[in-house]
Amino acid sequence: MSGHRYESVGDGNIGVETEVVTPSHDSSSANDSVGYETTIPIHPRILAPLSYILPLAPALIILLLERRNTFVRLHAWQSIILGLFAGTASMLLFWIPFLPSLIQLGALFAGFLCAYHAWKDADTLTFFKLGIIGEFAERQVLGTTVLPF
């Protein structure tokens, strides 16, 4: 992660730029087409949105296996936090009719929105933050919050 530089953009989201990483053109680095590497041999344009497909499972697997690419880790953390928040809120408010369903639909919409931005912004490496959830994910990946991952 030392090869990445973070800079703020106007809306509070962050962008990730590589400093001096040149993409190699051999067959072993097919996922390195935008100038940075991943531990998992899949392009970040696929890995980042894949975190949002199902709640928790793909994001946990990606988070545990991916150690190099900060963009993918940011999206994996955001997906995990979104899933935990939606699940916990639904369980705590189960006694109010239709509210758990609305929370889950909102989380589904937010997941689709984040997956779209992860796919669209993979070339510019701009992290789309989903409010407080995105800020917490950013702090977790940058090392200012201490959790086991």
Coordinates of C-alpha atoms in Angstrom, one line a residue:
M1 CA 0.0 0.0 0.0
S2 CA 3.0 2.3 0.2
G3 CA 2.8 3.0 -3.6
H4 CA -0.5 4.8 -3.4
R5 CA -1.2 8.4 -2.8
Y6 CA -4.6 9.6 -1.6
E7 CA -6.0 13.0 -2.4
S8 CA -9.3 14.5 -1.6
V9 CA -11.7 15.5 -4.3
G10 CA -14.5 18.1 -4.0
D11 CA -17.3 15.9 -2.7
G12 CA -15.3 14.3 0.1
N13 CA -14.6 11.1 -1.7
I14 CA -11.0 10.1 -2.2
G15 CA -9.1 9.2 -5.3
V16 CA -6.2 6.8 -5.4
E17 CA -3.3 7.4 -7.8
T18 CA -0.2 5.3 -8.3
E19 CA 3.1 7.1 -8.0
V20 CA 5.7 5.2 -10.1
V21 CA 4.2 1.9 -11.1
T22 CA 4.4 1.0 -14.8
P23 CA 2.1 -1.7 -16.1
S24 CA 4.0 -4.7 -17.4
H25 CA 2.9 -6.4 -20.6
D26 CA 3.6 -10.0 -19.9
S27 CA 0.9 -12.6 -19.5
S28 CA 1.4 -13.0 -15.8
S29 CA 0.0 -9.5 -15.0
A30 CA -3.2 -9.4 -17.0
N31 CA -5.0 -7.7 -14.0
D32 CA -2.4 -4.9 -14.0
S33 CA -3.8 -2.9 -16.9
V34 CA -4.4 0.3 -14.9
G35 CA -1.0 0.5 -13.3
Y36 CA -1.4 -1.3 -10.0
E37 CA -1.4 -4.9 -8.8
T38 CA -3.8 -7.2 -7.0
T39 CA -3.1 -10.3 -5.0
I40 CA -6.0 -12.1 -6.6
P41 CA -5.4 -12.5 -10.4
I42 CA -8.7 -10.7 -11.4
H43 CA -8.9 -7.2 -12.6
P44 CA -10.0 -4.6 -10.0
R45 CA -12.9 -3.6 -12.3
I46 CA -14.4 -7.0 -11.5
L47 CA -13.2 -7.5 -7.9
A48 CA -14.5 -4.2 -6.5
P49 CA -18.1 -4.6 -7.7
L50 CA -18.0 -8.3 -6.8
S51 CA -17.9 -7.3 -3.2
Y52 CA -21.5 -6.0 -3.4
I53 CA -23.0 -9.0 -5.1
L54 CA -24.1 -10.9 -2.0
P55 CA -24.1 -9.6 1.5
L56 CA -20.9 -10.3 3.4
A57 CA -19.6 -13.6 1.8
P58 CA -17.8 -12.4 -1.3
A59 CA -16.6 -9.2 0.4
L60 CA -15.1 -11.2 3.3
I61 CA -13.3 -13.6 0.9
I62 CA -12.0 -10.7 -1.1
L63 CA -10.9 -8.8 2.0
L64 CA -9.0 -11.9 3.4
L65 CA -7.3 -12.7 0.1
E66 CA -6.5 -9.2 -1.3
R67 CA -3.6 -7.5 0.4
R68 CA -2.2 -5.1 -2.3
N69 CA -5.0 -3.2 -3.9
T70 CA -6.4 -0.5 -1.7
F71 CA -9.3 0.3 -4.1
V72 CA -10.6 -3.2 -3.9
R73 CA -10.1 -3.4 -0.1
L74 CA -12.0 -0.1 0.4
H75 CA -15.0 -1.5 -1.5
A76 CA -14.9 -4.8 0.3
W77 CA -14.9 -3.0 3.7
Q78 CA -17.8 -0.7 2.6
S79 CA -19.8 -3.8 1.5
I80 CA -19.2 -5.6 4.8
I81 CA -20.2 -2.6 6.8
L82 CA -23.3 -1.9 4.7
G83 CA -24.4 -5.6 5.1
L84 CA -23.9 -5.6 8.8
F85 CA -25.7 -2.3 9.3
A86 CA -28.7 -3.4 7.2
G87 CA -28.9 -6.8 8.9
T88 CA -28.6 -5.3 12.4
A89 CA -31.1 -2.5 11.8
S90 CA -33.6 -5.0 10.3
M91 CA -33.2 -7.3 13.3
L92 CA -33.6 -4.5 15.8
L93 CA -36.6 -3.0 14.1
F94 CA -38.4 -6.3 13.2
W95 CA -41.5 -5.4 15.2
I96 CA -42.4 -2.4 13.1
P97 CA -44.3 -3.6 10.0
F98 CA -42.6 -3.2 6.6
L99 CA -39.6 -1.3 8.1
P100 CA -37.1 -4.2 7.9
S101 CA -38.1 -4.8 4.3
L102 CA -37.6 -1.1 3.5
I103 CA -34.2 -1.2 5.2
Q104 CA -33.2 -4.2 3.1
L105 CA -34.5 -2.7 -0.1
G106 CA -32.5 0.5 0.7
A107 CA -29.4 -1.5 1.3
L108 CA -29.9 -3.4 -1.9
F109 CA -30.2 -0.1 -3.8
A110 CA -27.1 1.3 -2.1
G111 CA -25.2 -1.9 -2.9
F112 CA -26.2 -1.6 -6.6
L113 CA -25.2 2.1 -6.6
C114 CA -21.8 1.3 -5.0
A115 CA -21.2 -1.6 -7.4
Y116 CA -21.9 0.6 -10.3
H117 CA -19.5 3.3 -9.0
A118 CA -16.8 0.6 -8.3
W119 CA -17.1 -0.6 -11.9
K120 CA -17.2 2.8 -13.4
D121 CA -14.4 4.4 -11.3
A122 CA -11.9 1.5 -11.5
D123 CA -9.8 3.3 -14.1
T124 CA -9.7 6.6 -12.2
L125 CA -9.4 4.8 -8.8
T126 CA -12.0 7.2 -7.2
F127 CA -13.6 5.6 -4.1
F128 CA -17.3 6.3 -3.9
K129 CA -18.1 6.7 -0.2
L130 CA -21.5 5.9 1.1
G131 CA -21.7 8.4 3.9
I132 CA -20.5 7.3 7.3
I133 CA -20.1 3.8 6.1
G134 CA -17.6 4.9 3.5
E135 CA -15.7 7.0 5.9
F136 CA -15.4 4.1 8.4
A137 CA -14.2 1.8 5.5
E138 CA -11.7 4.4 4.5
R139 CA -10.3 4.7 8.0
Q140 CA -10.1 0.9 8.3
V141 CA -8.1 0.5 5.1
L142 CA -5.8 3.5 5.8
G143 CA -5.0 2.1 9.3
T144 CA -6.6 4.7 11.6
T145 CA -9.2 2.2 13.0
V146 CA -8.0 -1.0 14.6
L147 CA -10.0 -4.1 13.7
P148 CA -8.6 -7.6 13.0
F149 CA -8.6 -7.3 9.2

